[in-house]
CSV table of C-alpha atoms and ligand atoms in Angstrom, one decimal:
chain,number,residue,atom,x,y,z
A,781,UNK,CA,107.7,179.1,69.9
A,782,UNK,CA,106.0,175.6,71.4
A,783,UNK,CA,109.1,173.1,73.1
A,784,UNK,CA,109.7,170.4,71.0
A,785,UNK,CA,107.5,167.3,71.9
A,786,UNK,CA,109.5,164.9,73.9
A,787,UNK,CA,109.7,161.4,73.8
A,788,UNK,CA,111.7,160.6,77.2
A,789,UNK,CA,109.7,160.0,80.1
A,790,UNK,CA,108.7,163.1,82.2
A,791,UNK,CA,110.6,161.6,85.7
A,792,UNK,CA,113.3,164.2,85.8
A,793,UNK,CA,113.2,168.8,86.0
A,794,UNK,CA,115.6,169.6,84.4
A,795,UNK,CA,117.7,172.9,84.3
A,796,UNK,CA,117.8,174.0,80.2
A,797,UNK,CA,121.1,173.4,78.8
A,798,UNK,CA,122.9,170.1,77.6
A,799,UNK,CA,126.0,169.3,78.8
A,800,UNK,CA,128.5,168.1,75.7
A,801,UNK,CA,132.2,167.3,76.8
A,802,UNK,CA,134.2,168.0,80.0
A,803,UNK,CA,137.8,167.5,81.1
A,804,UNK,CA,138.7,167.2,84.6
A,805,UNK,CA,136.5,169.6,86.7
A,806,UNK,CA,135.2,171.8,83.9
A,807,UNK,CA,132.3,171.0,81.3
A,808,UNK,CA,131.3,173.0,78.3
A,809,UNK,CA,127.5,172.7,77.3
A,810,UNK,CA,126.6,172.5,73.4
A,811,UNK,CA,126.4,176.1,73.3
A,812,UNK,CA,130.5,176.2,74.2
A,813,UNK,CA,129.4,177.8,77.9
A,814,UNK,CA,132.2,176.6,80.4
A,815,UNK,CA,131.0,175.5,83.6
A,816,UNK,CA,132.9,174.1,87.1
A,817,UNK,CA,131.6,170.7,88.0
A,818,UNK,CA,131.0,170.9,92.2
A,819,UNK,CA,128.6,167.9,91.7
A,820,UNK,CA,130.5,165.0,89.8
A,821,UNK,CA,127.0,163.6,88.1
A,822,UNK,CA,126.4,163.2,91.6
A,823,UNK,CA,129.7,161.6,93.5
A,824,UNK,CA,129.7,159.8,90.1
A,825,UNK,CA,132.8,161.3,88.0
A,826,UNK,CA,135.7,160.2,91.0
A,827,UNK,CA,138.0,161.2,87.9
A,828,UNK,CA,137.0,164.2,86.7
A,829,UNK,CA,136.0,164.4,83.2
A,830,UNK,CA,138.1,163.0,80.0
A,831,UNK,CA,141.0,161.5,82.9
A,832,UNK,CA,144.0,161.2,80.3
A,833,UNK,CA,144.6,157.8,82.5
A,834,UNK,CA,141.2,156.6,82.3
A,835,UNK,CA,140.2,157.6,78.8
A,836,UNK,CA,142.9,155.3,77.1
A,837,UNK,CA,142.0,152.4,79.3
A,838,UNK,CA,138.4,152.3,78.7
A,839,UNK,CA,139.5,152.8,74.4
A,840,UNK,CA,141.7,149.7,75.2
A,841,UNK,CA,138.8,147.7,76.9
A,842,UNK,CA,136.3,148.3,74.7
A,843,UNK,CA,137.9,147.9,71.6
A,844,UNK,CA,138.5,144.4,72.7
A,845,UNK,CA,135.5,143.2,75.0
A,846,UNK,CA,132.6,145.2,76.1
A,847,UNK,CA,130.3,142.2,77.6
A,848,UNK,CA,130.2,138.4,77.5
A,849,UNK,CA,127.9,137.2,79.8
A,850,UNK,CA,128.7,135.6,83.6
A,851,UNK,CA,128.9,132.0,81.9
A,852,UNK,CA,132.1,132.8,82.1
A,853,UNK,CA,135.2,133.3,84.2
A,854,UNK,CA,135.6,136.7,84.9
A,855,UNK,CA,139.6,137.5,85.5
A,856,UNK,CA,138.2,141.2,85.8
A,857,UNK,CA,135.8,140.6,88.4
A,858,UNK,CA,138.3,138.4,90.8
A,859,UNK,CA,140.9,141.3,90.6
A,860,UNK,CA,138.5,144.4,91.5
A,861,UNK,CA,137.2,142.1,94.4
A,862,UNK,CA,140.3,141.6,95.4
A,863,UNK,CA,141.4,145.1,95.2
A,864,UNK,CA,137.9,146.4,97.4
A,865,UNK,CA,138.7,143.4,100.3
A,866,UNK,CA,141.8,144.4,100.4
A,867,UNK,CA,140.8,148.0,100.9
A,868,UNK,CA,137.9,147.4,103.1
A,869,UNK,CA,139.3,144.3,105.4
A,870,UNK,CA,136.2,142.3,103.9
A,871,UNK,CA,136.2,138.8,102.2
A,872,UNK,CA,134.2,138.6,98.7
A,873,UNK,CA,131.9,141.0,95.9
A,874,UNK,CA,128.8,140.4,93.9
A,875,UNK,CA,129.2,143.1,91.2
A,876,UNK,CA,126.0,144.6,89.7
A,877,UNK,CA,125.6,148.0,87.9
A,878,UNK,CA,123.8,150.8,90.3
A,879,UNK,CA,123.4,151.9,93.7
A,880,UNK,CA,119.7,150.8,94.3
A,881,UNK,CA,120.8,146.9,92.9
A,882,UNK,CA,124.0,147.1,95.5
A,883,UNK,CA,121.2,147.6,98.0
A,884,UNK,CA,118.6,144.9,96.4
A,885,UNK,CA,121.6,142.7,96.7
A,886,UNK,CA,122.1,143.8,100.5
A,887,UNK,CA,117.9,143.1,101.5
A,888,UNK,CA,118.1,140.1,99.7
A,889,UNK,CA,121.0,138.8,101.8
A,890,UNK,CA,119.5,140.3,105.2
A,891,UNK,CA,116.5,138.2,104.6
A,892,UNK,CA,118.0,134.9,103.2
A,893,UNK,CA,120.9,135.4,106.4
A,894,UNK,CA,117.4,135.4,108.1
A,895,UNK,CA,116.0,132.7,107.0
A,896,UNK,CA,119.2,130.4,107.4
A,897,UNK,CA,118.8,130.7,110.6
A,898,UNK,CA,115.4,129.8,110.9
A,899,UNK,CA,113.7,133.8,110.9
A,900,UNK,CA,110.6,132.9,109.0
A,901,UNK,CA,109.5,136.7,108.3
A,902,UNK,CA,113.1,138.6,109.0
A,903,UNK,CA,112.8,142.5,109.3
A,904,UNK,CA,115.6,145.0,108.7
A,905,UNK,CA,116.1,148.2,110.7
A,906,UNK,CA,116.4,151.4,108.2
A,907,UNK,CA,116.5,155.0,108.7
A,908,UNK,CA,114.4,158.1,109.1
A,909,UNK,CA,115.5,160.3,106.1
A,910,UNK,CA,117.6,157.4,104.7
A,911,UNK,CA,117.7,156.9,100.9
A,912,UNK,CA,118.5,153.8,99.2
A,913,UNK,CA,117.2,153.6,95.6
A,914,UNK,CA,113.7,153.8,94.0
A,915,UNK,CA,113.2,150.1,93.2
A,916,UNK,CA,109.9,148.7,95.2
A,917,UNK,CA,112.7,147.1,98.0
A,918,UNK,CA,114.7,150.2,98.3
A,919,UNK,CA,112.1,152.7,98.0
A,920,UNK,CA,110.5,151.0,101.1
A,921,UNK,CA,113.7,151.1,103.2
A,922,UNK,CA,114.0,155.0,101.8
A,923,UNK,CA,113.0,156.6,105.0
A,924,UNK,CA,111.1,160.0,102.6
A,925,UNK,CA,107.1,160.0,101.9
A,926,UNK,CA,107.8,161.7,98.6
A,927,UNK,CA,109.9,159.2,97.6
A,928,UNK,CA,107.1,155.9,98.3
A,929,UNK,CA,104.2,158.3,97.9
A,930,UNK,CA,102.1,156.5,94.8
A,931,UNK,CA,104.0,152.5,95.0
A,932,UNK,CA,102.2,151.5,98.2
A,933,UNK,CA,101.9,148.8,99.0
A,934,UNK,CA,105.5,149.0,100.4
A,935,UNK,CA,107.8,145.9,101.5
A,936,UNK,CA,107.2,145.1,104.6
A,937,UNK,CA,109.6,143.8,106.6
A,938,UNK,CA,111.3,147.1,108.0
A,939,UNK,CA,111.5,148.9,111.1
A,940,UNK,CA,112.6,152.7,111.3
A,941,UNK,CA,114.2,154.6,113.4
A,942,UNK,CA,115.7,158.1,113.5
A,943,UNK,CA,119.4,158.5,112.9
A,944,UNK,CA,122.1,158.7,115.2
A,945,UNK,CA,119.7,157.6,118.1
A,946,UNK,CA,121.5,154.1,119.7
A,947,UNK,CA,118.8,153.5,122.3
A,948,UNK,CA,115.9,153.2,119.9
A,949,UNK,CA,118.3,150.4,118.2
A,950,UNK,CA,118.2,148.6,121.4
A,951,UNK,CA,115.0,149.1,121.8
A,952,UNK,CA,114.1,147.3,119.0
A,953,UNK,CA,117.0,144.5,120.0
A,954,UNK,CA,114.9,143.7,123.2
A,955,UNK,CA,111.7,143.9,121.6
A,956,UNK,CA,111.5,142.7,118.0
A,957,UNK,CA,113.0,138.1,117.5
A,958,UNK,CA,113.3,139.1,113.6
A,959,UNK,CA,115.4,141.4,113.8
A,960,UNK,CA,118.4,140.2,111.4
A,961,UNK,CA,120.1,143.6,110.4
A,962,UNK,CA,120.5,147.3,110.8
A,963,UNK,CA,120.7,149.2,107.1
A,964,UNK,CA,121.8,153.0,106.7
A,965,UNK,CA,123.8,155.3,105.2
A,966,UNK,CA,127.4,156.0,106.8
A,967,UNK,CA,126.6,159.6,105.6
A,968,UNK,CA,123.0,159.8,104.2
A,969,UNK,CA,123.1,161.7,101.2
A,970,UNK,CA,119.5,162.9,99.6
A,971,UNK,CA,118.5,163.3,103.2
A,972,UNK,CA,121.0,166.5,103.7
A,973,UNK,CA,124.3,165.2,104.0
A,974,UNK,CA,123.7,163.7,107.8
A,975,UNK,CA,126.6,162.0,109.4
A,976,UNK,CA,126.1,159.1,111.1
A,977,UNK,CA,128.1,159.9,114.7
A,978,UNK,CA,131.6,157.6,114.9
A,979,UNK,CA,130.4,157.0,118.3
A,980,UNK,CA,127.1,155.4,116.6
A,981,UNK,CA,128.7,153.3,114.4
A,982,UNK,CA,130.9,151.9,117.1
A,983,UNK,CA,127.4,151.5,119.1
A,984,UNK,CA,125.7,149.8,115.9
A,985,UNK,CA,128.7,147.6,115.7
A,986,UNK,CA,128.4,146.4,119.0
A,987,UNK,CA,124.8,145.5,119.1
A,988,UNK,CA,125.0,143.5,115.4
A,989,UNK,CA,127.9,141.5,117.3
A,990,UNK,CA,125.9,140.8,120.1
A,991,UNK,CA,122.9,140.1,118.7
A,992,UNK,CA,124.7,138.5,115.3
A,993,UNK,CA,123.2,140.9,113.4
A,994,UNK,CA,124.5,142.0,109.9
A,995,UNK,CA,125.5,145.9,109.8
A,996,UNK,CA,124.7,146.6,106.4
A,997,UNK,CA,126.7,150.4,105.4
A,998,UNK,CA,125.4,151.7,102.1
A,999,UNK,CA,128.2,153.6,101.4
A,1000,UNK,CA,126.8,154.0,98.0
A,1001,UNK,CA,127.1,158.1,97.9
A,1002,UNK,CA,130.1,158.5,100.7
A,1003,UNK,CA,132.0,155.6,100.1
A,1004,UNK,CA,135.3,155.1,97.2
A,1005,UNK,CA,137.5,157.6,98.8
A,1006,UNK,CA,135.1,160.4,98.7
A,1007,UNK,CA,135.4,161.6,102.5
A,1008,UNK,CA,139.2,161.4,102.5
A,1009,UNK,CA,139.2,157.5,103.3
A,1010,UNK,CA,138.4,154.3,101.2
A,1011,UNK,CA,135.0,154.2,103.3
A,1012,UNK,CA,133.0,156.7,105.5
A,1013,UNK,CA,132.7,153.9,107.8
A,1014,UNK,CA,136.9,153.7,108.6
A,1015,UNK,CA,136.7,157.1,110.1
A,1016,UNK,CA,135.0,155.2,113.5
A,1017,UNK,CA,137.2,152.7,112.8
A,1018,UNK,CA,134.9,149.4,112.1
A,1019,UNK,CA,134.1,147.3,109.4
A,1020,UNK,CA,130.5,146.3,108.6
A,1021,UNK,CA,129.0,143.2,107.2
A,1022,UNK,CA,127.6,144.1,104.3
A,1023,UNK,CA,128.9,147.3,101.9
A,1024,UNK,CA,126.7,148.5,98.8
A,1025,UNK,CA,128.7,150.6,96.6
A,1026,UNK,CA,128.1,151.9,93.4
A,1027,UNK,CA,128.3,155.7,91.7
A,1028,UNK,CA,131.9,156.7,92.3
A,1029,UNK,CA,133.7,153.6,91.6
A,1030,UNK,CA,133.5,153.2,87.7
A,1031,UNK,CA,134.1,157.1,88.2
A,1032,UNK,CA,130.8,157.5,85.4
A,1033,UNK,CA,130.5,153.5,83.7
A,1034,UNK,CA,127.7,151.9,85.9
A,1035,UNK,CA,129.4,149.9,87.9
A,1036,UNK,CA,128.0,148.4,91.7
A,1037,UNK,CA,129.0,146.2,94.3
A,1038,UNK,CA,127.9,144.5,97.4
A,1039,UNK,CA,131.1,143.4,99.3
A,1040,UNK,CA,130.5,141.2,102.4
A,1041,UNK,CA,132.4,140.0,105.5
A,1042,UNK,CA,132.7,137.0,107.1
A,1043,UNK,CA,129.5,136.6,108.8
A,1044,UNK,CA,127.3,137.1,105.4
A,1045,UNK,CA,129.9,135.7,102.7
A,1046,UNK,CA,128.2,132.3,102.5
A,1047,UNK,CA,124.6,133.3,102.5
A,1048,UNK,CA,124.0,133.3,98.7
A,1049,UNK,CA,124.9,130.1,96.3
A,1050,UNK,CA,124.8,129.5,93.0
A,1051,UNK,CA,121.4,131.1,91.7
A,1052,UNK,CA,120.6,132.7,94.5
A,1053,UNK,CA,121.4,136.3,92.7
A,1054,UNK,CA,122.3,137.0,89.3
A,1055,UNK,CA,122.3,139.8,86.9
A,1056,UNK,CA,123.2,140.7,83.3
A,1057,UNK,CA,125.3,143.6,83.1
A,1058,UNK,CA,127.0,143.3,86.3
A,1059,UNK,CA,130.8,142.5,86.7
A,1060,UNK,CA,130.9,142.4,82.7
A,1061,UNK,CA,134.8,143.4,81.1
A,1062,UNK,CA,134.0,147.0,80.6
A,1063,UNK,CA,132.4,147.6,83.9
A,1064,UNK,CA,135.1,146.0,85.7
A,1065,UNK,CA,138.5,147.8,83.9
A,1066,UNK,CA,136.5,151.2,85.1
A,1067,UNK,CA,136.6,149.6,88.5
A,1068,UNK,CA,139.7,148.7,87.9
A,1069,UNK,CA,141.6,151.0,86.6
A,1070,UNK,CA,139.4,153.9,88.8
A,1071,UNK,CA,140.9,152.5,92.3
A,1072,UNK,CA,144.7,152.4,90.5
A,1073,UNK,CA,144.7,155.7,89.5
A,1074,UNK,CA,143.2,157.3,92.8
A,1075,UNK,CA,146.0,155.4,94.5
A,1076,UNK,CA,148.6,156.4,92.3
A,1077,UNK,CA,147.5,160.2,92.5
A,1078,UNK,CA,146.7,160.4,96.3
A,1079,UNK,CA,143.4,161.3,95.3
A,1080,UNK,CA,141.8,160.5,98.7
A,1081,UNK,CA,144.4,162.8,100.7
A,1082,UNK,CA,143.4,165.3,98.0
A,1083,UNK,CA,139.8,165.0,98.6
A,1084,UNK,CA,140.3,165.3,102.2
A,1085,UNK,CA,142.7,168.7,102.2
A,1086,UNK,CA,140.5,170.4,99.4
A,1087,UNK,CA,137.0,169.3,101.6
A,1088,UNK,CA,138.5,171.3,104.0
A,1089,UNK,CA,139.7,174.1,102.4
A,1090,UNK,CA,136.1,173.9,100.6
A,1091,UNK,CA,134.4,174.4,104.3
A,1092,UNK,CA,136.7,177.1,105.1
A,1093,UNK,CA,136.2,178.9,102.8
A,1094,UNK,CA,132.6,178.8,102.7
A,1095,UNK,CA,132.4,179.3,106.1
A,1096,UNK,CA,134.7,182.1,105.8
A,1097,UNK,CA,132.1,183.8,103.5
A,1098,UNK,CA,129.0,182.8,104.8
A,1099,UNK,CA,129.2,181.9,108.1
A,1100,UNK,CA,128.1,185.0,110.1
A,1101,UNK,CA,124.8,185.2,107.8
A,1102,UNK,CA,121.2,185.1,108.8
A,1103,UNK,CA,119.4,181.9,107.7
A,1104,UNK,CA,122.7,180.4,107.3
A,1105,UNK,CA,122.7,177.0,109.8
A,1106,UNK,CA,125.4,174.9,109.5
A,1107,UNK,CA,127.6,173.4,107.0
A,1108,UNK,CA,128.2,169.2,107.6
A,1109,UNK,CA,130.0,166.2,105.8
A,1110,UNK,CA,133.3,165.3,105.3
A,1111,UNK,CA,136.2,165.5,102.7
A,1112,UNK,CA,134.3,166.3,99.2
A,1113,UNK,CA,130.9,165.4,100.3
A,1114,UNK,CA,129.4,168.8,101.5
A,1115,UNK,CA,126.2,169.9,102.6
A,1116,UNK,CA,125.4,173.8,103.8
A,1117,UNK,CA,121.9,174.0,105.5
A,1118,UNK,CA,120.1,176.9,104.9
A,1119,UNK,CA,117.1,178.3,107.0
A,1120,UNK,CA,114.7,177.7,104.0
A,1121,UNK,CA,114.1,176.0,100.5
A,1122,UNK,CA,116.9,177.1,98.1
A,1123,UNK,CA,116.3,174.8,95.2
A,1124,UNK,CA,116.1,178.1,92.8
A,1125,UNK,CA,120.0,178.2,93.8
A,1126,UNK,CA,120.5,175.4,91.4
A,1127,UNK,CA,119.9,177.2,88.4
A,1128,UNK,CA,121.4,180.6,89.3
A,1129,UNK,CA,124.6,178.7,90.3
A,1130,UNK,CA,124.1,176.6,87.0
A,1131,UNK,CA,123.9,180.7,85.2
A,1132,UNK,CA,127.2,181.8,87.3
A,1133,UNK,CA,129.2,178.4,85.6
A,1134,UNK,CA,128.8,176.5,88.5
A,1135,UNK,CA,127.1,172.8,88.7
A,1136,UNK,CA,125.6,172.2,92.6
A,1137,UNK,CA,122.6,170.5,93.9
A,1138,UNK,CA,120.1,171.4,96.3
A,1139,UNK,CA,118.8,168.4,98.5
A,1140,UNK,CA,116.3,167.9,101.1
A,1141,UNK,CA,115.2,171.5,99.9
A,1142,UNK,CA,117.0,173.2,102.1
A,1143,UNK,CA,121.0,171.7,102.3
A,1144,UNK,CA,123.0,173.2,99.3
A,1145,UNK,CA,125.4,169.5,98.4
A,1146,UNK,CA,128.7,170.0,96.6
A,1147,UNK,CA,130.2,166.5,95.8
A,1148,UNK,CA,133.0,167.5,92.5
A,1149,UNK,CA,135.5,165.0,91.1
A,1150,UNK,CA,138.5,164.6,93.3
A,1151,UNK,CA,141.6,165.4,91.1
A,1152,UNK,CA,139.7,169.2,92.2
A,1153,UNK,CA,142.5,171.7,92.6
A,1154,UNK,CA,142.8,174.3,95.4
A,1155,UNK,CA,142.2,177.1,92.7
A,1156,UNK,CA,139.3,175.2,91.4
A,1157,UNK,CA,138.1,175.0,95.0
A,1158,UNK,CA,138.5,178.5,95.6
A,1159,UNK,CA,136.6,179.3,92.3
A,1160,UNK,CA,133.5,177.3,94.1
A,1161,UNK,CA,133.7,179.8,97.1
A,1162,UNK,CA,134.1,182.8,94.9
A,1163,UNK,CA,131.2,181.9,92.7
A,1164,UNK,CA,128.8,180.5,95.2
A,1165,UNK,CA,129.1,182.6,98.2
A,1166,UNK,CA,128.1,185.6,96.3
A,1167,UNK,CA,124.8,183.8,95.3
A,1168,UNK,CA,123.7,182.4,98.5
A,1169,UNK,CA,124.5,185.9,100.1
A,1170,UNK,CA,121.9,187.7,98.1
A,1171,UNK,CA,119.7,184.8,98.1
A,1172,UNK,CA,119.6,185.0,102.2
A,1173,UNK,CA,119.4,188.8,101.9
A,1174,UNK,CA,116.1,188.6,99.3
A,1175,UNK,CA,114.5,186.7,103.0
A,1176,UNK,CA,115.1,189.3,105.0
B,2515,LIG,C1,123.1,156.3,99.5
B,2515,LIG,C2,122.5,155.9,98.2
B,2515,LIG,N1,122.1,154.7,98.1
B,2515,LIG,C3,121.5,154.3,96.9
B,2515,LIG,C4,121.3,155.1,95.9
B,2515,LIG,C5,120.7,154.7,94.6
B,2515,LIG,O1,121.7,154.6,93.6
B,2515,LIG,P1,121.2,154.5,92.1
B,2515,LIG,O2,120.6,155.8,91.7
B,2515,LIG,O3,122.5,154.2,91.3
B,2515,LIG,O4,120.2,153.4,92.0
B,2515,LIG,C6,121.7,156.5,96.0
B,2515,LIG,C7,121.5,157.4,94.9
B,2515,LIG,O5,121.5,158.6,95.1
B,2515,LIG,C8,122.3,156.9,97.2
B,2515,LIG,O6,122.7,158.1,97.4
């Protein structure tokens, strides 16, 4: 039998099943198969699936306003801003609807917070292995050939170095007048789940003092509670300049933010950034109502006490095991390296009802929902150890 012809744009592989409905960590495909979610739509679904506090809300707000345009006030808006200042210690939001606009919104105000103070041609520092998005901008500060390969020419306006290296930073602080901020991931994501050290970001936030830099923390992927705090970033206990956030915080409506400090809260004015979708009512009460109930459920002391057990228990299992390397992250945002490319793990753990992903072809990432339970958690060791175990023993 020939596949059906397709009419969706070839950008995506795809493993052969379509999910249909869900309800907290568990989704059932459209052939009824039940499957444990260890990936959240990628540290999207904060809530799990079907959240009997969410689901009503979201009825509530769309029966009565879906979108209406930023001529208007926007009650919504003030009230999740005030809500992530309050959390993050930082002073105003622009709200858009995904990660990579978060981060447009954060170059944009990197180069005008240039230019304000008279840096005709300011350049950002980004990251080896750092991923930011997939628009022409972000792409360019994406620190993976794969990912820019084909889009050339690439922004300029960007200088690279390799993470958790302080001395190329300063480097670059002696050398380079147009310097006006340093951009990365808190914990880079797509690259393998690599940490930025604490020490590091107490380094990085030194040097954007002195030099009156911006420290710009995409905290896209790692940030709304995810590693057992609000933000990666308060586990080295600083605050940076400029946050991009998106995925997790609509917990699955788009929903992204850049929220800014002191030192970068006046940059834009009226028309200097703009966009249709973002901050609109039903983006906003998913925002809104996502924060409430993670705070009302200690969702973030969850996610820390079942990341752990998650490592244990992995480590427990695999551990000892040729080609096994090391297992890194924090709270629910896991990565285990293994010696080689293990993308096929994907769709045998997708076969055993579990939902991973494999990134950087060789770091198996587990990011679930985190109302996760400590049974569901042990369910993820029990079903996935078993698979990389004979998967490390077909290399020997
Ligand atoms: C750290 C980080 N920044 C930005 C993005 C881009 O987000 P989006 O896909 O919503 O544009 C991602 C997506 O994976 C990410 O992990």
């Amino acid at each position: 039998m020939t596949a059906p012809v397709s009419h969706v744009m070839n950008t995506y592989g795809r493993l052969p099943f379509a999910l249909s409905h869900g309800r907290g960590c568990r989704v059932w495909d459209t052939d009824g198969r039940e499957y444990l979610d260890a990936l959240g739509g990628i540290a999207v679904n904060t809530l799990g699936h079907a959240h009997p506090k969410l689901v009503p809300a979201l009825q509530d707000q769309v029966a009565k306003l879906i979108h209406c345009s930023n001529y208007y006030q926007m009650p919504m808006q003030e009230s999740l801003a005030a809500t992530l200042c309050e959390l993050s210690g930082l002073s105003s939001a622009f709200f858009c609807s995904t990660g990579l606009e978060a981060n447009e919104g954060a170059l944009k105000i990197a180069r005008k917070y240039g230019h304000d103070k008279g840096i005709d041609r300011p350049e950002v520092i980004v990251y080896e292995k750092a991923f930011h998005g997939r628009s022409i901008a972000t792409l360019s500060a994406t620190g993976n050939e794969k990912v820019q390969k084909g889009f050339e020419p690439l922004v300029e306006g960007f200088v690279r170095v390799p993470l958790n290296d302080l001395s190329a930073v300063e480097h670059v602080a002696r050398t380079n007048p147009n310097v006006v901020a340093v951009f990365l991931e808190t914990i880079q994501g797509e690259g393998g789940i690599n940490p930025t050290r604490v020490d590091i970001l107490q380094g990085l936030r030194k040097i954007c003092d002195e030099k009156n830099w911006l420290l710009m923390l995409d905290e896209v992927q790692c940030g709304i509670g995810r590693t057992g705090k609000w933000f990666a970033h308060q586990w080295a206990g600083i605050t940076p300049d400029v946050m991009p956030l998106a995925k997790g915080l609509g917990s699955g409506v788009p929903v992204g933010a850049v929220v800014v400090g002191e030192r970068a809260k006046n940059v834009f004015g009226p028309g200097n950034h703009g966009t249709t979708f973002g901050g609109n009512p039903l983006s906003m009460r998913a925002g809104i109502e996502t924060l409430r109930i993670m705070r009302e459920d200690g969702l973030m002391e969850n996610a820390a006490a079942m990341g752990e057990r998650l490592v244990a228990g992995l480590k427990r299992e695999l551990a000892h095991l040729p080609g096994y390397v090391e297992i890194r992250g924090q709270g629910l945002m896991i990565g285990m390296e293994l010696a080689r490319p293990c993308g096929v793990l994907l769709g045998r753990a997708a076969e055993a009802g579990l939902l991973i992903s494999v990134t950087a072809d060789n770091v198996v990432r587990l990011l679930p929902p985190l109302v996760i339970t400590a049974a569901e958690v042990d369910e993820i060791v029990a079903r996935l150890a078993p698979l990389v175990k004979s998967f490390l023993a077909e290399q020997a």
